[in-house]
mmCIF file of C-alpha atoms in Angstrom:
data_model
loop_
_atom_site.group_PDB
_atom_site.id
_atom_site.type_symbol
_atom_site.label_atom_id
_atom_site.label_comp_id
_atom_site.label_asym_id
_atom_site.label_seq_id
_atom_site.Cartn_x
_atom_site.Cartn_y
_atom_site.Cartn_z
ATOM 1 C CA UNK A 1 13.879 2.487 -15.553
ATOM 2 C CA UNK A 2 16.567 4.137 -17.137
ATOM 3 C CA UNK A 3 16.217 3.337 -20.285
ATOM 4 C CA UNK A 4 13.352 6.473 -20.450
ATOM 5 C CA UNK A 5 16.102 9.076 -19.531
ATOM 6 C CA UNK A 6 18.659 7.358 -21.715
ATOM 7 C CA UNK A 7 15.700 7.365 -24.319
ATOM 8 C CA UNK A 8 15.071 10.973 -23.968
ATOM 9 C CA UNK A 9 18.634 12.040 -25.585
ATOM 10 C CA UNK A 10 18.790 14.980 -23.781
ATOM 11 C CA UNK A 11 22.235 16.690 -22.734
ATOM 12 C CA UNK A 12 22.760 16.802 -19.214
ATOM 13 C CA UNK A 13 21.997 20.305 -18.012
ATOM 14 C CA UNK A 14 19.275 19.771 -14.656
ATOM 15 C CA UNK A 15 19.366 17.850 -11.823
ATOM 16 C CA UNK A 16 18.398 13.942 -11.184
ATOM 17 C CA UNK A 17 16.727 13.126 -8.051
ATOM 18 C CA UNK A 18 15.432 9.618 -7.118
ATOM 19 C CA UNK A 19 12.881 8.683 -4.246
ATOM 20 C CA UNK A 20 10.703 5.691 -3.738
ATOM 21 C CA UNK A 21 7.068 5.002 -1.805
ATOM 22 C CA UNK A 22 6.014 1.693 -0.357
ATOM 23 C CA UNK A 23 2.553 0.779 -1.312
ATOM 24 C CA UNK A 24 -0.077 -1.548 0.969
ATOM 25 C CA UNK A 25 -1.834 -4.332 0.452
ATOM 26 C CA UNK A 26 -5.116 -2.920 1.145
ATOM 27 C CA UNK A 27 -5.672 -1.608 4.719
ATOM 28 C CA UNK A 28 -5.990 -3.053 7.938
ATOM 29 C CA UNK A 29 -9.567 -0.874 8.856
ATOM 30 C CA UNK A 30 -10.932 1.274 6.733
ATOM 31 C CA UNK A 31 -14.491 3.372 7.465
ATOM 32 C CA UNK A 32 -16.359 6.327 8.468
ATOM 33 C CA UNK A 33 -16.436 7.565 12.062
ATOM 34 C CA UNK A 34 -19.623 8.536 14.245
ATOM 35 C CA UNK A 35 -18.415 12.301 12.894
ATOM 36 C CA UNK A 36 -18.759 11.127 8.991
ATOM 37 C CA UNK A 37 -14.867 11.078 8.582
ATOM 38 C CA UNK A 38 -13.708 8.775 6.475
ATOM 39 C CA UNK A 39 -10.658 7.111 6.897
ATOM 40 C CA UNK A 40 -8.312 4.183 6.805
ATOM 41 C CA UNK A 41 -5.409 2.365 8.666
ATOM 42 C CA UNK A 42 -2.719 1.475 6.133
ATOM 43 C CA UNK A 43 -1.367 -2.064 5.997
ATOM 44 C CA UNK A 44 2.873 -1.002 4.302
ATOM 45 C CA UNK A 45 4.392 -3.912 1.937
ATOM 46 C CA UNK A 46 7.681 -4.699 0.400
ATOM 47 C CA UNK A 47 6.881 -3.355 -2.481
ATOM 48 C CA UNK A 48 7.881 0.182 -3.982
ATOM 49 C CA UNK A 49 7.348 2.609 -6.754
ATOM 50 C CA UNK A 50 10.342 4.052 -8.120
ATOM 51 C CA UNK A 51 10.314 7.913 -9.033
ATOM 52 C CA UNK A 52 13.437 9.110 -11.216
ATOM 53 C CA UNK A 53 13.532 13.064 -12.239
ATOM 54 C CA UNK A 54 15.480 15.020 -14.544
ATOM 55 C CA UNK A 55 15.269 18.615 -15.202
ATOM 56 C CA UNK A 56 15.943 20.139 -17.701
ATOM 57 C CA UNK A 57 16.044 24.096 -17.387
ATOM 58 C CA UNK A 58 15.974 25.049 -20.997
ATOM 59 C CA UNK A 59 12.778 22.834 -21.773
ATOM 60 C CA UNK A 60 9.443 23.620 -21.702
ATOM 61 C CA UNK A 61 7.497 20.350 -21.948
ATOM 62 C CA UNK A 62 7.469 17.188 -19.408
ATOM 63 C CA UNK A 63 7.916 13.758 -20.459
ATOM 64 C CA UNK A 64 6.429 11.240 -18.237
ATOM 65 C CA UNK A 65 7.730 7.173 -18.988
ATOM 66 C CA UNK A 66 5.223 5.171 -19.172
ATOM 67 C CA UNK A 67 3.532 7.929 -20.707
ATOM 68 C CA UNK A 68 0.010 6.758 -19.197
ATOM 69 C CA UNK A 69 0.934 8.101 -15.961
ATOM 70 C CA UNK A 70 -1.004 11.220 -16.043
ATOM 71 C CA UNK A 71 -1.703 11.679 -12.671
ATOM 72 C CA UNK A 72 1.893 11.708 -12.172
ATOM 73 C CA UNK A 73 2.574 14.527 -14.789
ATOM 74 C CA UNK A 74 0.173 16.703 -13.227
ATOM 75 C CA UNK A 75 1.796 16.418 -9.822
ATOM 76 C CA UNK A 76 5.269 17.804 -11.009
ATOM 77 C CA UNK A 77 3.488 20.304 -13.238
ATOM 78 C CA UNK A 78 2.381 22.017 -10.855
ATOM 79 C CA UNK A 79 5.377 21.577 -8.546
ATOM 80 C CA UNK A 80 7.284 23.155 -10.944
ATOM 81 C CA UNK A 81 4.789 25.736 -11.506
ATOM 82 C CA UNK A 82 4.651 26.963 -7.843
ATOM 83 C CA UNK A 83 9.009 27.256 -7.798
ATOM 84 C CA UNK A 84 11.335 29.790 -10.125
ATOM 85 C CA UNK A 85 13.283 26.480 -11.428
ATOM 86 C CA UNK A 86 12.840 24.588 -14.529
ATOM 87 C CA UNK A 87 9.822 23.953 -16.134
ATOM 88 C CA UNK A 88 10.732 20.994 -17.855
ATOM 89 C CA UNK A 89 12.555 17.468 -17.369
ATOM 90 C CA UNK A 90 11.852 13.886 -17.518
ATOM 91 C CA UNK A 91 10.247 11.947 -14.973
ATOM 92 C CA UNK A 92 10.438 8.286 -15.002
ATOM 93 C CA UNK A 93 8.309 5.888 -13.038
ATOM 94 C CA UNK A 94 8.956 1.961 -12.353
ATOM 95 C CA UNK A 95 6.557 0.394 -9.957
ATOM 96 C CA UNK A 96 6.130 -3.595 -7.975
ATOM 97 C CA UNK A 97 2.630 -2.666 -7.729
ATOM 98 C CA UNK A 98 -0.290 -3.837 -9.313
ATOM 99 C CA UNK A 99 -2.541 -0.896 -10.724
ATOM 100 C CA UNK A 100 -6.693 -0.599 -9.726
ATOM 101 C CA UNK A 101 -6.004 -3.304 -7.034
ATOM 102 C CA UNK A 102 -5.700 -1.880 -3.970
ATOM 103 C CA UNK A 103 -1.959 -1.446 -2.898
ATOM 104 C CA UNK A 104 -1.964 2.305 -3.160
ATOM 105 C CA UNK A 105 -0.009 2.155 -6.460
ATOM 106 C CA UNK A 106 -0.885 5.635 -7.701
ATOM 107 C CA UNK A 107 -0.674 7.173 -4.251
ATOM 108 C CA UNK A 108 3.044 5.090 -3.961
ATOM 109 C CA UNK A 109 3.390 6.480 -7.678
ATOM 110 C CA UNK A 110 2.637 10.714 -6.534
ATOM 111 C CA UNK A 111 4.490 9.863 -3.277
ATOM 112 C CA UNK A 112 7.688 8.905 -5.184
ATOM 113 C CA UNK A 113 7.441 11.744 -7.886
ATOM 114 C CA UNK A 114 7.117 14.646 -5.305
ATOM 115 C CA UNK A 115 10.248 13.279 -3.608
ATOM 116 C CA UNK A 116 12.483 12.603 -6.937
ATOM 117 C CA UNK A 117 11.018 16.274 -7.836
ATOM 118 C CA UNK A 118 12.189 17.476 -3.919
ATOM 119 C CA UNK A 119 15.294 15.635 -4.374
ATOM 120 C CA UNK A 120 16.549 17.522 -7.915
ATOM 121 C CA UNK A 121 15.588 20.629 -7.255
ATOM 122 C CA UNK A 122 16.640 20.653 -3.640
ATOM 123 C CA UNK A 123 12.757 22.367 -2.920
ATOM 124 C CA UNK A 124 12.570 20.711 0.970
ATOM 125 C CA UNK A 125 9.376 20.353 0.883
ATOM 126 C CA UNK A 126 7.085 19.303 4.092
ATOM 127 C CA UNK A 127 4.826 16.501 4.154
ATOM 128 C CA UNK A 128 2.113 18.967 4.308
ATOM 129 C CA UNK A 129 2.852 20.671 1.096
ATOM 130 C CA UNK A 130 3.101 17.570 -0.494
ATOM 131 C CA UNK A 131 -0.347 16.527 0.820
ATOM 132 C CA UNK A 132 -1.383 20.058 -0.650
ATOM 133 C CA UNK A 133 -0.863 18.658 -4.223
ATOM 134 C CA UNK A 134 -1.751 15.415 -3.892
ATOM 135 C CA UNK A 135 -5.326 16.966 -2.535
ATOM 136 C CA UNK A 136 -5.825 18.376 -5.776
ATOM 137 C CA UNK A 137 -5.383 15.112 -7.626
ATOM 138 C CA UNK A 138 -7.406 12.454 -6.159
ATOM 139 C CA UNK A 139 -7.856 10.761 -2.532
ATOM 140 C CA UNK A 140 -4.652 9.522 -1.536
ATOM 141 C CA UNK A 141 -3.222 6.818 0.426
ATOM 142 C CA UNK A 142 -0.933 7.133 3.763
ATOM 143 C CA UNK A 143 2.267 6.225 2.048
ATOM 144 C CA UNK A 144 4.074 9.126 2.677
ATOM 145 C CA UNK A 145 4.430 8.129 6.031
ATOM 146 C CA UNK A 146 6.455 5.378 7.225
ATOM 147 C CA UNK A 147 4.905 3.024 9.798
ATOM 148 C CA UNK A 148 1.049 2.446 10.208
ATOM 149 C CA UNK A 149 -1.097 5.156 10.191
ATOM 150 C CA UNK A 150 -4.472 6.019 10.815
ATOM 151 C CA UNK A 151 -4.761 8.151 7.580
ATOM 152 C CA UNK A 152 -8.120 10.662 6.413
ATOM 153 C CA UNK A 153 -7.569 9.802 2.385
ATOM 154 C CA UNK A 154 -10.341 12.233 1.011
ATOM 155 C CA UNK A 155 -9.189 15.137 2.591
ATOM 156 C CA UNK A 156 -5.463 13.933 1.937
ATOM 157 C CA UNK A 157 -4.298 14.715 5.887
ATOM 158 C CA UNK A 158 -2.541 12.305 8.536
ATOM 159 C CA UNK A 159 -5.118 11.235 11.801
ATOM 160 C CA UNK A 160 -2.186 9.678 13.936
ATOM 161 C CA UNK A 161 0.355 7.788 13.689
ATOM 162 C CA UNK A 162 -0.436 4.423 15.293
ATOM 163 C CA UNK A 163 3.349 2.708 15.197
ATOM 164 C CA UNK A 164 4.952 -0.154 13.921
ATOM 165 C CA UNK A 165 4.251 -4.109 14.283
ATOM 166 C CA UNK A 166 7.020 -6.988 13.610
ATOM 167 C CA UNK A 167 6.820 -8.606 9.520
ATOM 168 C CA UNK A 168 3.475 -10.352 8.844
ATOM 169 C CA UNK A 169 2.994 -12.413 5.623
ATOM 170 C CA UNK A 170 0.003 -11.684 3.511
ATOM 171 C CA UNK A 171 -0.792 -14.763 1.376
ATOM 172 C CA UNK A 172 -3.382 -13.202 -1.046
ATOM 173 C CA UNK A 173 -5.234 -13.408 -4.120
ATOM 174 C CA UNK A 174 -6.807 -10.780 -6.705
ATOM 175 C CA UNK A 175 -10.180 -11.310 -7.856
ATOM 176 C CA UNK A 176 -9.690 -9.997 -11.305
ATOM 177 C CA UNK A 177 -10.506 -6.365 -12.374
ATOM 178 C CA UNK A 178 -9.697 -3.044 -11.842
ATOM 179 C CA UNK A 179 -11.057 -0.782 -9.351
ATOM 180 C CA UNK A 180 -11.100 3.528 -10.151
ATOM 181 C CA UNK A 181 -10.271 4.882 -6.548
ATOM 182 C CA UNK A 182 -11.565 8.019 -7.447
ATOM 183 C CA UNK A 183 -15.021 6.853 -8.653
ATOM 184 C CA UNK A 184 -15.038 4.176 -5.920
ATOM 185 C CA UNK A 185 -14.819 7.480 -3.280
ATOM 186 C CA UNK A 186 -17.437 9.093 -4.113
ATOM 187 C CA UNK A 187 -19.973 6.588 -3.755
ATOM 188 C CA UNK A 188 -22.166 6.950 -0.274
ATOM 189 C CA UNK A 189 -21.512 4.808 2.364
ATOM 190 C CA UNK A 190 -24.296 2.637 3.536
ATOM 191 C CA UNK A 191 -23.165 2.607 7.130
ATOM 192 C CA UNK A 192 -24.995 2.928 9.967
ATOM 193 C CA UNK A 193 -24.677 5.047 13.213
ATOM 194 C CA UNK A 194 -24.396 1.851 14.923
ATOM 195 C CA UNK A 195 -21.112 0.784 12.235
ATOM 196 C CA UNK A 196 -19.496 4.079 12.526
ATOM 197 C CA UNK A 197 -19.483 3.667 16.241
ATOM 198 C CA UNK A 198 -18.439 0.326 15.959
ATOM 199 C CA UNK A 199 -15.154 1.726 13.366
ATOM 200 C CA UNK A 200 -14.577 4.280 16.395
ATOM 201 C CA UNK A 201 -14.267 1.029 18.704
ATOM 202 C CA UNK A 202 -12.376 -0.919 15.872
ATOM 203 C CA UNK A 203 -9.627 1.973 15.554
ATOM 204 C CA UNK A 204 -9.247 2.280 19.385
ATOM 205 C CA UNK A 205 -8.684 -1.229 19.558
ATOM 206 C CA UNK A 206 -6.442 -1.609 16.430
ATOM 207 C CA UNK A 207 -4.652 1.696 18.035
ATOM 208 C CA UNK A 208 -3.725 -0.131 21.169
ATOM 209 C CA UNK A 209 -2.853 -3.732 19.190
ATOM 210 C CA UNK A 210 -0.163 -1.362 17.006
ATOM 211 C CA UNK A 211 1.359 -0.493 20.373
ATOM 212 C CA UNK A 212 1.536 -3.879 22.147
ATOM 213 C CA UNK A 213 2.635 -5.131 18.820
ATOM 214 C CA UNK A 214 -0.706 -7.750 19.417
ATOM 215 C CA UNK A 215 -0.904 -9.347 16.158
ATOM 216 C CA UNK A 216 -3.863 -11.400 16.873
ATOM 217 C CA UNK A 217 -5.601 -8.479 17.721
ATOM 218 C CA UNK A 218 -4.520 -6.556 14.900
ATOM 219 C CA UNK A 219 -5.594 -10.115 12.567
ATOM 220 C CA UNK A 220 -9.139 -9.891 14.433
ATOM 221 C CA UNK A 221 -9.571 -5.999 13.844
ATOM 222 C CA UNK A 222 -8.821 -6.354 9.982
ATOM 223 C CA UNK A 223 -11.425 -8.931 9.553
ATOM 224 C CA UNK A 224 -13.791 -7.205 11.440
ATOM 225 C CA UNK A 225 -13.231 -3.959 8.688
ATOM 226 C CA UNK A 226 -13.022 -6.536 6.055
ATOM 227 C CA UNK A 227 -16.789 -8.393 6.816
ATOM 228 C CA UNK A 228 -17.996 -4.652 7.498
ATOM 229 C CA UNK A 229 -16.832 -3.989 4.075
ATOM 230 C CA UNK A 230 -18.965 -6.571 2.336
ATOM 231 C CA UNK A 231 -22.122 -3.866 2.708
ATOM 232 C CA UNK A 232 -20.071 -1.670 0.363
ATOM 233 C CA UNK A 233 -17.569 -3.612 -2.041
ATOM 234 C CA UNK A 234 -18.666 -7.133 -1.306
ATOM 235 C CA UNK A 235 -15.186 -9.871 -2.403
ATOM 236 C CA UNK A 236 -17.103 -12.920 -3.845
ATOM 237 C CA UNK A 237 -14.301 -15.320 -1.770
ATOM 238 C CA UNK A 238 -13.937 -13.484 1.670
ATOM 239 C CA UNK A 239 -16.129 -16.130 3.422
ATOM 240 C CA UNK A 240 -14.108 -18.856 2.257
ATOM 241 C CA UNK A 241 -10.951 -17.132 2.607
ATOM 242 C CA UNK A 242 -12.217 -16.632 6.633
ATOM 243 C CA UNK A 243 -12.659 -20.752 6.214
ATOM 244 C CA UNK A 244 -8.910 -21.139 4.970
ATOM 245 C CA UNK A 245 -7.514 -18.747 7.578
ATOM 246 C CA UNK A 246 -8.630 -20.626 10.460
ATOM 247 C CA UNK A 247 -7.633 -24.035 8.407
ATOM 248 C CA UNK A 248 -3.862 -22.860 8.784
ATOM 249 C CA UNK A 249 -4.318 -20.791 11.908
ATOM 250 C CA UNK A 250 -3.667 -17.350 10.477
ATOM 251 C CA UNK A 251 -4.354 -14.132 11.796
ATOM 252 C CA UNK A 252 -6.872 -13.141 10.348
ATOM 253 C CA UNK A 253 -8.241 -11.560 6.517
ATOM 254 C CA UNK A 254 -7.080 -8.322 5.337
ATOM 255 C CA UNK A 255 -8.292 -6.777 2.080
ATOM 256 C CA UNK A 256 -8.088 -3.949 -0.415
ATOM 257 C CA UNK A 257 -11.620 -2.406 0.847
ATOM 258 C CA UNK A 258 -11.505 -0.362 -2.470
ATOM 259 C CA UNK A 259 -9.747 -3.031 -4.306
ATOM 260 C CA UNK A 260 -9.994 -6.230 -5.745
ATOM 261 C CA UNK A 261 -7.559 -8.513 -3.142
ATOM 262 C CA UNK A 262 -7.855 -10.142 -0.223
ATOM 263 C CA UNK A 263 -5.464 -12.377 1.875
ATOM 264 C CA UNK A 264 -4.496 -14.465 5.066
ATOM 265 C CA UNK A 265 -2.497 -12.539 7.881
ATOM 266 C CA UNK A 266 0.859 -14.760 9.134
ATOM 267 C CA UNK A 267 2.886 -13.948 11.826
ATOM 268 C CA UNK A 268 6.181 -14.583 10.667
ATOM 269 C CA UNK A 269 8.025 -15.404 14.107
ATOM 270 C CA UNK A 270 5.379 -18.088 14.239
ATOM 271 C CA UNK A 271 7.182 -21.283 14.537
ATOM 272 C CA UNK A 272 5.057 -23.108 12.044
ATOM 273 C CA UNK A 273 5.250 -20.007 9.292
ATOM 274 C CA UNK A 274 6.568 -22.009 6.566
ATOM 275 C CA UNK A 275 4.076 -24.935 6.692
ATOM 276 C CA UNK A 276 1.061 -22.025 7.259
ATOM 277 C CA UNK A 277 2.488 -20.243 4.102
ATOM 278 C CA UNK A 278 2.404 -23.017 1.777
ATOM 279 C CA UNK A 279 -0.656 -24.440 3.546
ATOM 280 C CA UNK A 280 -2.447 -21.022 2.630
ATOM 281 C CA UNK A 281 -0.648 -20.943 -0.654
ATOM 282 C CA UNK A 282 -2.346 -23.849 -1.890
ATOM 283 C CA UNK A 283 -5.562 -23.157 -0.298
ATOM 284 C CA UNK A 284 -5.398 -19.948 -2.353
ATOM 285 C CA UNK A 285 -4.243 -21.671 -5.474
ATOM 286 C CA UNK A 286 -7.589 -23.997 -5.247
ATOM 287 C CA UNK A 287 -9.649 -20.589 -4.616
ATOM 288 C CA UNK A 288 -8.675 -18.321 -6.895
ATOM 289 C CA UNK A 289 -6.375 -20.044 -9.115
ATOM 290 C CA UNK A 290 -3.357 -17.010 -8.029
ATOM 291 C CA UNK A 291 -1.500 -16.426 -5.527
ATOM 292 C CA UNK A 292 0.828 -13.798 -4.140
ATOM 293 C CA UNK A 293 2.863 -13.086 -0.836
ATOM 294 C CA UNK A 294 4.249 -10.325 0.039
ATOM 295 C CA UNK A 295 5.983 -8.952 3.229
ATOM 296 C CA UNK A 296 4.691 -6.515 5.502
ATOM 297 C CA UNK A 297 6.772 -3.820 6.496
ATOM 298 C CA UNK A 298 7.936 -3.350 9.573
ATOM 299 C CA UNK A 299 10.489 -0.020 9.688
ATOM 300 C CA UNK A 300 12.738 -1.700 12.449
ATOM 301 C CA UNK A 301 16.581 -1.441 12.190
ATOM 302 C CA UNK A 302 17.116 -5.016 12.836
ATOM 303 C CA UNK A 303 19.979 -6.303 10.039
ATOM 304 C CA UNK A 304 20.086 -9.882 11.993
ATOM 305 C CA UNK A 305 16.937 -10.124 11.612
ATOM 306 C CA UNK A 306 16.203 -9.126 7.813
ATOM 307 C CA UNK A 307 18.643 -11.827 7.295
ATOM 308 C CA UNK A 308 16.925 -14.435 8.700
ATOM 309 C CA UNK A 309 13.379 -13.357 7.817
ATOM 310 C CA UNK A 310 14.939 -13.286 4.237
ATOM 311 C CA UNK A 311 16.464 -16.742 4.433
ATOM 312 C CA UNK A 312 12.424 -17.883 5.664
ATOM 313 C CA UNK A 313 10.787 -16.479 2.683
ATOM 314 C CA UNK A 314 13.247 -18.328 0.750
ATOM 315 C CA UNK A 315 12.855 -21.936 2.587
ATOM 316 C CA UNK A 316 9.165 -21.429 2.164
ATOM 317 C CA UNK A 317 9.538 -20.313 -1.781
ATOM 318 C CA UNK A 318 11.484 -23.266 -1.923
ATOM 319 C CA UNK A 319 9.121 -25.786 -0.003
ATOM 320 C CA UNK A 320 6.363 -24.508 -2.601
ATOM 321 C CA UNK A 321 8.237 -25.609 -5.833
ATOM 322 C CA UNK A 322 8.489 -22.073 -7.063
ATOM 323 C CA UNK A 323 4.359 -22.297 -7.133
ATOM 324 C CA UNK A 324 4.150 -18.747 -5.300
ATOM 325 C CA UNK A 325 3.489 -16.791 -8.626
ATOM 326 C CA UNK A 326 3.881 -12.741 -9.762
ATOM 327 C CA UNK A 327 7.462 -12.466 -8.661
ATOM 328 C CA UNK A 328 7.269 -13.325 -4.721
ATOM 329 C CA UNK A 329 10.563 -14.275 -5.229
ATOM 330 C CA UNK A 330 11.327 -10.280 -5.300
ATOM 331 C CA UNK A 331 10.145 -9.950 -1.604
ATOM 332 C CA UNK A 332 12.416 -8.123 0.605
ATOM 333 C CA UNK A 333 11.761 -8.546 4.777
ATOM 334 C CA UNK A 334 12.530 -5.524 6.833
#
């Protein structure tokens, strides 16, 4: 990361402000209600893009690292457009998540930026001027707030907050490919009356789960949204990934409704976690021939307990023979 200020052999003469995002795996409901809103319930992971900015006040260009992040660029162009600072700097961006797969990696990626850019130039901006650039870019993700939240992503504007729930596994696969969020938005949704009554019904429901911290409902809810989903962006293994949940007693199925993953919910205070994670591990494996888990976030100040959900991610990394692949060794529990 930075290696592409060091790189950039400029003298020190701005500011340097670093922020992060969380991204999702996927969401735990996503739809259109009886009104035609569209919107989604994000599902927060342990995993983060990482947004370093430097300004530079006598420069008049912006170098983005990697330089493919145009989406990025744009965002602190015109950040630095609206303000009487500098108009140029280095922006650097190092990112956990997979791109085109569904964990919000470009929203996590715009999320980051505005706060690195916030952070140098001291701007304090609100979460609703953020969301007023990011609205210009592309539909965007609820990562810039924490917690789960119901979350309108084409009109880039918060629904509700919903709360938080205690750390959940997600032992999941990618199906291969890339999906374009913005292209994937604008195609019409082939849902009924009767389904967008039903996604009213599924948020109220998921809504009250998220505050009774009911994980079996909340497993039930996202595999509801996830068979729903097969009418629009159909994932060749969801009905045998439904078949290996209830093998190893999970949750439930979450996926990346505009994405290309799906996994098996596991309630990590379970008593028989470890022995569902590698059960569902290998289950995967056979599936897919990948597998990934990652941590769910769970925003609660708890330091005892990080340490011993960290210790159980390690006993079951360990238990798998260092099978779990794409660096689930890096997973953090919060």
């Amino acid at each position: 990361m930075l290696s592409g200020l060091d790189d950039a052999r400029l003298p020190y003469r701005g500011m340097t402000g670093v922020s992060t995002a969380f991204g999702t795996f996927g969401e735990l409901l996503q739809g259109v209600l009886p009104g035609g809103d569209d919107f989604l319930v994000t599902l927060p992971i342990a995993r983060w893009s990482v947004a370093t900015f430097r300004s530079d006040p006598t420069a008049h260009s912006l170098r983005v690292v990697p330089a493919h992040k145009s989406k990025a660029r744009r965002l602190v162009s015109m950040i630095l457009a609206d303000g009487p600072g500098p108009t140029g700097g280095v922006l650097v961006l190092d990112s956990t998540l997979p791109e085109g797969k569904g964990f919000a990696s470009s929203s996590a990626d715009l999320v980051a930026t505005a706060r690195a850019v916030d952070n140098a130039l001291g701007l304090g901006l609100p979460p609703s001027r953020v969301e007023s650039y990011l609205r210009r870019i592309e539909p965007t993700d609820g990562v810039l707030y924490d917690g789960i939240v119901a979350y309108d992503h084409r009109r880039v504007e918060l629904r509700r907050r919903l709360g938080t729930l205690r750390p959940m596994s997600v032992v999941g696969v990618d199906e291969g490919g890339v999906v374009d969020t913005v292209a994937f938005n604008r195609l019409p949704k082939p849902f009924s009356a009767a389904d967008r009554r039903e996604y009213e019904r599924l948020l109220t429901r998921l809504t009250a789960a998220v505050a009774e911290d009911d994980l079996a409902e909340v497993g039930a809810v996202a595999t509801r949204s996830a068979q729903l989903n097969q009418a629009l962006r159909p994932k060749r293994t969801f009905h045998r990934m439904i078949e290996l949940c209830e093998e190893v007693g999970g949750l439930g199925v979450v996926i990346a409704h505009s994405g290309t993953s799906l996994g098996v919910l596991l309630d990590r205070a379970d008593p028989h976690w470890a022995r569902k994670v590698v059960r569902a591990s290998r289950g995967c494996v056979a599936l897919a021939r990948n597998v990934t888990t990652y941590t769910t976030l769970s925003f609660r100040t708890d330091p005892a307990q990080n340490a011993r959900n960290a210790q159980r991610t390690r006993n079951a990394l360990d238990a798998q023979g260092g099978q779990d692949t794409q660096g689930a060794r890096d997973v953090r529990s919060v």
